[in-house]
Amino acid sequence: MSAADSHPTARVPRAVRHPALTAFLRDPAAMTGLVLLVLVTVLALLAPWVYPGDPLAMVARPLLWPGESWAHPLGSDSMGRDVLAGIAHGARISLLVGLVAAVLSLAIGVLVGALGGYFGGWLDDVLVRMTELFQTVPSFLLVIVLVTIGRPSASVVVFAIGLASWPVIARLVRAEFRSLREREFVLAARAQGYGHARIIASEILPNAAPPVIVTTSVLVATAILMESALSFLGLSDPNVVSWGRMVGEGREFLRTAWFLSAAPGVAILLSVMALNLVGDGLNDALNPRLRR
Amino acid sequence: MKTSGPLLDVRGLNVSFESAAGRQQAVRGLGFSISEGESLALVGESGCGKSTAALALMRLLPDSASCTGHIQFAGRKLPDLSPAEMRALRGRSLSMIFQEPMSSLNPVHRVGDQIVEVLRAHEALSRQAARRRAMELLDRVQIAEPDRRFDDYPHQLSGGQRQRVMIAIAIACGPRLLIADEPTTALDVTVQAQILALLDGLRRELRMALLLITHDLGVVAEYADRVLVMLDGSSVEEADTQRLFEAPAHWYSHQLLGASLHCHPVTLAPVRRIAQVPGSGVGQPGCAPLLEADQLVVSYDRTRSARTNAVDHVSFAIGAGETLGLIGESGCGKSTLARALLRLIPLGSGRLCFDGQDVGTLPERALGAFRQRIQMVFQDPYGSLNPRQSVGRILDTVLRVHQHGDAGQRTAHIDSLIERVGLPADSRRRHPNEFSGGQRQRIAIARALLLKPSLLVLDEPVSALDVSIQAQIIDLLLELKRDLGLAYLFISHDLAVVRRVSDRVVVMRDGRFVETGANPDIWEAPAHSYTQSLIAAMPRVRWRVSTADQSAAVTPPST
């Protein structure tokens, strides 16, 4: 440092290495969400070892109540299938659908939003009209239509949910790009002769990331809910156990064996809540103005 | 109500903020007093705690701040007042105006109604009576046609008019103390002089005390009775204005005075003129021009049908190794011109030649070689560096894009430039937010120099910096110019800065060049009336600043 710049007021304290991470770890709500999410993930990963074999196999006396038999701690359904095994295996499909669908909509949304927001002009007009087209159709109806056209398999469900939820990301990314492209560091990059691809990918995108990350966490939660709703309606792969389907099947025994719907329902509730808490925590942590 | 002693008495004021990095002390043991009708200037550079101290007086600090100390105003201890009593005091006998007239007025309300609102909040007035008073106030702050302006929205007024409205609101209830926090920093020079004269006139007329917060010593010289110099949250010197200018006691006051370019009167002999040192053989002024613009027009759509010329048939040339200073007030088209010269925005018509080649019509793809030779430094060192990349990455990308050598050569080149612009050796691994404003501007300058350009377009390169840092950056620019034989287009609204660096000066107004002249002739015999008004508006010091004997009693402590 030149002697001149070591002027007393010009000295800036070296910033904490990862202020956002520190803020996130200090937020009790976000940590609760993170712990829940880790638990669900561990459950999903361990399912094939803890409950080897088909979770749809009939292994116990039908309609065992929770706690009645230690071999089946959450009881069994009307066909003698273990509820806990179903929840453990259901976690796999819920998380998988949530993540893959979110990644798919993220890919489409970022591409559409970045191109439209950066270049503007006729390209932006076309892309915005396309986004609006998807937004005006109720997304759940769109998913149902897509799933009923195709075969009800996990990949079709993922594809349908991804295709229905990208407009949110596209609009967000477009708005971020429109304001960031006017910033002087982008102008400076252009003055240095950088190409469009480099400016989009390495100058603007990292600066647009925080709100997109936050929205994605909520998007995963929404995708899990959509998948559950689809399975509840019986529109999912009949050979795969899923939380939504367990809630749907337990519906008929709501008065006699409420736990059949309640247990998977609580699983959905906790995972979605965990994702929302993580999303809120990320929002606070990544926004320097809210960080205290 | 007559009280004995000073109107405002502050003793042992401490303000600290709770942040993720721990507790930060913004004001330390500050003490001062203001008598009725007196004007005190609080001077210091950004971050020294002067605005925080003002907010503490108004009890308007955010919740994360904690404040202790003795504040007595008109015989009452402010920290002991209830929130309701404090509200009654604010705007009535204790008023404040802020730096940004753009954001301190509510954009959805008519300006007249905003004055009426203050009047009716503090006094039992009918709507009609309040309206009449508001008209009088608009007249008093010298707004032309107050009855027409009354129904205007803030966006329909100019920056200066908005600040006048803010002043009208502040003096509406006849305050005994007006706090003006950098009231003219966001305004153009000519407007700045008018607003300061208005504040001073109102102070005498209404016999109110004025606490003027500023970083600009030129302002202080004309309008303050006493000056309090702040550094790092505490007061380092308090003195009568004249005494401070003639014989500053503290090294920091001295440094501020030395750094303030306004303190060297325009009519005296030139300041240091490093600018006239010829370039090192790259080319001499007078040869074929490096950059030549002929009848250049840049226009933009104002509405769907009408187009406005932001740059209107402008012609000029810059020789190799020459510095052309460009002066103009905000909105005159100087930044638009700068961006057009680099082909960052489309040219409307006209010819643009660089080193004999017509670059105005080249397609975007063919601009690579041109962009290596003409580079730009922007005004805002906070906005022009990508906050997510380390300094090393920011600089390295430039070299990679233009394929300059392997990783080792690039790093060596970057390190040598980092050293050349006076940055710490470990800068490469750090991010822009870890640097001060002046250091960031050094990074921006290093980035512009990486490709060894022949022309640097400097768009208000020091306007966002504190005065002492301004002087350092200008010195660096002059030094680089001398060593590397660079040509500069130096754009600024600040005459003192342009005067310091330029060989020739052009004055721009409403998209056109109104006058061109050599430095310093243009200051001594300005031909155009607009140039004359710009020069007349410069803040000036009435006393001779002691520049001799820099070392006695004024050496900074070795830290």
PDB file of N, CA and C in Angstrom, chain B residues 112-159:
ATOM      1  N   GLY B 112     -45.955  21.118  -3.300  1.00  0.00           N
ATOM      2  CA  GLY B 112     -46.661  22.059  -2.428  1.00  0.00           C
ATOM      3  C   GLY B 112     -47.309  21.337  -1.261  1.00  0.00           C
ATOM      4  N   ASP B 113     -47.932  20.191  -1.567  1.00  0.00           N
ATOM      5  CA  ASP B 113     -48.611  19.431  -0.511  1.00  0.00           C
ATOM      6  C   ASP B 113     -47.630  18.930   0.535  1.00  0.00           C
ATOM      7  N   GLN B 114     -46.383  18.662   0.099  1.00  0.00           N
ATOM      8  CA  GLN B 114     -45.410  18.165   1.064  1.00  0.00           C
ATOM      9  C   GLN B 114     -45.012  19.257   2.054  1.00  0.00           C
ATOM     10  N   ILE B 115     -45.058  20.519   1.588  1.00  0.00           N
ATOM     11  CA  ILE B 115     -44.783  21.627   2.515  1.00  0.00           C
ATOM     12  C   ILE B 115     -45.984  21.825   3.435  1.00  0.00           C
ATOM     13  N   VAL B 116     -47.185  21.781   2.844  1.00  0.00           N
ATOM     14  CA  VAL B 116     -48.417  21.938   3.625  1.00  0.00           C
ATOM     15  C   VAL B 116     -48.479  20.897   4.746  1.00  0.00           C
ATOM     16  N   GLU B 117     -48.063  19.674   4.410  1.00  0.00           N
ATOM     17  CA  GLU B 117     -48.120  18.578   5.380  1.00  0.00           C
ATOM     18  C   GLU B 117     -47.296  18.901   6.629  1.00  0.00           C
ATOM     19  N   VAL B 118     -46.083  19.418   6.410  1.00  0.00           N
ATOM     20  CA  VAL B 118     -45.221  19.757   7.547  1.00  0.00           C
ATOM     21  C   VAL B 118     -45.849  20.867   8.383  1.00  0.00           C
ATOM     22  N   LEU B 119     -46.371  21.887   7.689  1.00  0.00           N
ATOM     23  CA  LEU B 119     -46.969  23.027   8.390  1.00  0.00           C
ATOM     24  C   LEU B 119     -48.123  22.561   9.268  1.00  0.00           C
ATOM     25  N   ARG B 120     -48.982  21.704   8.686  1.00  0.00           N
ATOM     26  CA  ARG B 120     -50.181  21.300   9.429  1.00  0.00           C
ATOM     27  C   ARG B 120     -49.871  20.278  10.503  1.00  0.00           C
ATOM     28  N   ALA B 121     -48.721  19.585  10.365  1.00  0.00           N
ATOM     29  CA  ALA B 121     -48.350  18.626  11.404  1.00  0.00           C
ATOM     30  C   ALA B 121     -47.932  19.354  12.684  1.00  0.00           C
ATOM     31  N   HIS B 122     -47.384  20.557  12.527  1.00  0.00           N
ATOM     32  CA  HIS B 122     -46.854  21.252  13.693  1.00  0.00           C
ATOM     33  C   HIS B 122     -47.677  22.438  14.138  1.00  0.00           C
ATOM     34  N   GLU B 123     -48.522  22.970  13.258  1.00  0.00           N
ATOM     35  CA  GLU B 123     -49.284  24.154  13.635  1.00  0.00           C
ATOM     36  C   GLU B 123     -50.736  23.947  13.252  1.00  0.00           C
ATOM     37  N   ALA B 124     -51.639  24.499  14.054  1.00  0.00           N
ATOM     38  CA  ALA B 124     -53.057  24.399  13.748  1.00  0.00           C
ATOM     39  C   ALA B 124     -53.387  25.430  12.663  1.00  0.00           C
ATOM     40  N   LEU B 125     -53.368  24.985  11.429  1.00  0.00           N
ATOM     41  CA  LEU B 125     -53.626  25.894  10.317  1.00  0.00           C
ATOM     42  C   LEU B 125     -54.712  25.297   9.443  1.00  0.00           C
ATOM     43  N   SER B 126     -55.534  26.140   8.855  1.00  0.00           N
ATOM     44  CA  SER B 126     -56.522  25.640   7.898  1.00  0.00           C
ATOM     45  C   SER B 126     -55.774  25.294   6.607  1.00  0.00           C
ATOM     46  N   ARG B 127     -56.408  24.501   5.766  1.00  0.00           N
ATOM     47  CA  ARG B 127     -55.767  24.132   4.490  1.00  0.00           C
ATOM     48  C   ARG B 127     -55.403  25.381   3.695  1.00  0.00           C
ATOM     49  N   GLN B 128     -56.349  26.349   3.706  1.00  0.00           N
ATOM     50  CA  GLN B 128     -56.110  27.571   2.921  1.00  0.00           C
ATOM     51  C   GLN B 128     -54.901  28.337   3.446  1.00  0.00           C
ATOM     52  N   ALA B 129     -54.878  28.510   4.765  1.00  0.00           N
ATOM     53  CA  ALA B 129     -53.781  29.263   5.376  1.00  0.00           C
ATOM     54  C   ALA B 129     -52.451  28.554   5.137  1.00  0.00           C
ATOM     55  N   ALA B 130     -52.459  27.217   5.266  1.00  0.00           N
ATOM     56  CA  ALA B 130     -51.234  26.453   5.067  1.00  0.00           C
ATOM     57  C   ALA B 130     -50.755  26.599   3.628  1.00  0.00           C
ATOM     58  N   ARG B 131     -51.716  26.596   2.700  1.00  0.00           N
ATOM     59  CA  ARG B 131     -51.359  26.743   1.290  1.00  0.00           C
ATOM     60  C   ARG B 131     -50.703  28.100   1.047  1.00  0.00           C
ATOM     61  N   ARG B 132     -51.285  29.140   1.654  1.00  0.00           N
ATOM     62  CA  ARG B 132     -50.694  30.475   1.484  1.00  0.00           C
ATOM     63  C   ARG B 132     -49.276  30.516   2.034  1.00  0.00           C
ATOM     64  N   ARG B 133     -49.104  29.910   3.227  1.00  0.00           N
ATOM     65  CA  ARG B 133     -47.761  29.889   3.827  1.00  0.00           C
ATOM     66  C   ARG B 133     -46.777  29.115   2.944  1.00  0.00           C
ATOM     67  N   ALA B 134     -47.252  28.002   2.377  1.00  0.00           N
ATOM     68  CA  ALA B 134     -46.377  27.193   1.523  1.00  0.00           C
ATOM     69  C   ALA B 134     -45.927  27.992   0.306  1.00  0.00           C
ATOM     70  N   MET B 135     -46.859  28.775  -0.265  1.00  0.00           N
ATOM     71  CA  MET B 135     -46.511  29.645  -1.402  1.00  0.00           C
ATOM     72  C   MET B 135     -45.422  30.637  -1.001  1.00  0.00           C
ATOM     73  N   GLU B 136     -45.639  31.242   0.174  1.00  0.00           N
ATOM     74  CA  GLU B 136     -44.650  32.207   0.655  1.00  0.00           C
ATOM     75  C   GLU B 136     -43.280  31.552   0.792  1.00  0.00           C
ATOM     76  N   LEU B 137     -43.304  30.315   1.322  1.00  0.00           N
ATOM     77  CA  LEU B 137     -42.038  29.614   1.528  1.00  0.00           C
ATOM     78  C   LEU B 137     -41.349  29.325   0.202  1.00  0.00           C
ATOM     79  N   LEU B 138     -42.127  28.888  -0.800  1.00  0.00           N
ATOM     80  CA  LEU B 138     -41.539  28.615  -2.113  1.00  0.00           C
ATOM     81  C   LEU B 138     -40.923  29.889  -2.671  1.00  0.00           C
ATOM     82  N   ASP B 139     -41.605  31.004  -2.416  1.00  0.00           N
ATOM     83  CA  ASP B 139     -41.097  32.280  -2.875  1.00  0.00           C
ATOM     84  C   ASP B 139     -39.814  32.630  -2.135  1.00  0.00           C
ATOM     85  N   ARG B 140     -39.833  32.366  -0.849  1.00  0.00           N
ATOM     86  CA  ARG B 140     -38.689  32.700  -0.010  1.00  0.00           C
ATOM     87  C   ARG B 140     -37.436  31.917  -0.409  1.00  0.00           C
ATOM     88  N   VAL B 141     -37.609  30.662  -0.842  1.00  0.00           N
ATOM     89  CA  VAL B 141     -36.440  29.899  -1.283  1.00  0.00           C
ATOM     90  C   VAL B 141     -36.162  30.154  -2.771  1.00  0.00           C
ATOM     91  N   GLN B 142     -36.758  31.218  -3.282  1.00  0.00           N
ATOM     92  CA  GLN B 142     -36.476  31.716  -4.633  1.00  0.00           C
ATOM     93  C   GLN B 142     -36.790  30.711  -5.730  1.00  0.00           C
ATOM     94  N   ILE B 143     -37.968  30.103  -5.615  1.00  0.00           N
ATOM     95  CA  ILE B 143     -38.434  29.282  -6.725  1.00  0.00           C
ATOM     96  C   ILE B 143     -39.322  30.180  -7.587  1.00  0.00           C
ATOM     97  N   ALA B 144     -39.002  30.247  -8.882  1.00  0.00           N
ATOM     98  CA  ALA B 144     -39.771  31.109  -9.772  1.00  0.00           C
ATOM     99  C   ALA B 144     -41.184  30.552  -9.939  1.00  0.00           C
ATOM    100  N   GLU B 145     -42.152  31.423 -10.065  1.00  0.00           N
ATOM    101  CA  GLU B 145     -43.560  31.063 -10.243  1.00  0.00           C
ATOM    102  C   GLU B 145     -44.021  30.033  -9.219  1.00  0.00           C
ATOM    103  N   PRO B 146     -44.027  30.387  -7.936  1.00  0.00           N
ATOM    104  CA  PRO B 146     -44.405  29.416  -6.911  1.00  0.00           C
ATOM    105  C   PRO B 146     -45.816  28.865  -7.095  1.00  0.00           C
ATOM    106  N   ASP B 147     -46.742  29.682  -7.605  1.00  0.00           N
ATOM    107  CA  ASP B 147     -48.109  29.177  -7.745  1.00  0.00           C
ATOM    108  C   ASP B 147     -48.195  28.080  -8.799  1.00  0.00           C
ATOM    109  N   ARG B 148     -47.268  28.101  -9.781  1.00  0.00           N
ATOM    110  CA  ARG B 148     -47.295  27.024 -10.772  1.00  0.00           C
ATOM    111  C   ARG B 148     -46.531  25.804 -10.247  1.00  0.00           C
ATOM    112  N   ARG B 149     -45.428  26.055  -9.585  1.00  0.00           N
ATOM    113  CA  ARG B 149     -44.592  24.973  -9.070  1.00  0.00           C
ATOM    114  C   ARG B 149     -45.277  24.202  -7.948  1.00  0.00           C
ATOM    115  N   PHE B 150     -46.194  24.861  -7.252  1.00  0.00           N
ATOM    116  CA  PHE B 150     -46.879  24.252  -6.115  1.00  0.00           C
ATOM    117  C   PHE B 150     -47.473  22.889  -6.484  1.00  0.00           C
ATOM    118  N   ASP B 151     -48.047  22.816  -7.692  1.00  0.00           N
ATOM    119  CA  ASP B 151     -48.733  21.589  -8.093  1.00  0.00           C
ATOM    120  C   ASP B 151     -47.842  20.631  -8.893  1.00  0.00           C
ATOM    121  N   ASP B 152     -46.538  20.913  -8.942  1.00  0.00           N
ATOM    122  CA  ASP B 152     -45.643  20.004  -9.651  1.00  0.00           C
ATOM    123  C   ASP B 152     -45.262  18.812  -8.773  1.00  0.00           C
ATOM    124  N   TYR B 153     -44.903  17.709  -9.443  1.00  0.00           N
ATOM    125  CA  TYR B 153     -44.356  16.564  -8.717  1.00  0.00           C
ATOM    126  C   TYR B 153     -42.836  16.686  -8.699  1.00  0.00           C
ATOM    127  N   PRO B 154     -42.172  16.057  -7.724  1.00  0.00           N
ATOM    128  CA  PRO B 154     -40.715  16.195  -7.620  1.00  0.00           C
ATOM    129  C   PRO B 154     -39.969  15.931  -8.932  1.00  0.00           C
ATOM    130  N   HIS B 155     -40.430  14.936  -9.724  1.00  0.00           N
ATOM    131  CA  HIS B 155     -39.646  14.608 -10.924  1.00  0.00           C
ATOM    132  C   HIS B 155     -39.709  15.719 -11.971  1.00  0.00           C
ATOM    133  N   GLN B 156     -40.653  16.655 -11.810  1.00  0.00           N
ATOM    134  CA  GLN B 156     -40.742  17.743 -12.782  1.00  0.00           C
ATOM    135  C   GLN B 156     -39.789  18.890 -12.448  1.00  0.00           C
ATOM    136  N   LEU B 157     -39.147  18.799 -11.282  1.00  0.00           N
ATOM    137  CA  LEU B 157     -38.227  19.864 -10.875  1.00  0.00           C
ATOM    138  C   LEU B 157     -36.789  19.430 -11.124  1.00  0.00           C
ATOM    139  N   SER B 158     -35.915  20.411 -11.274  1.00  0.00           N
ATOM    140  CA  SER B 158     -34.490  20.096 -11.407  1.00  0.00           C
ATOM    141  C   SER B 158     -33.915  19.796 -10.026  1.00  0.00           C
ATOM    142  N   GLY B 159     -32.698  19.283  -9.995  1.00  0.00           N
ATOM    143  CA  GLY B 159     -32.063  18.935  -8.723  1.00  0.00           C
ATOM    144  C   GLY B 159     -31.985  20.131  -7.777  1.00  0.00           C
TER     145      GLY B 159
END
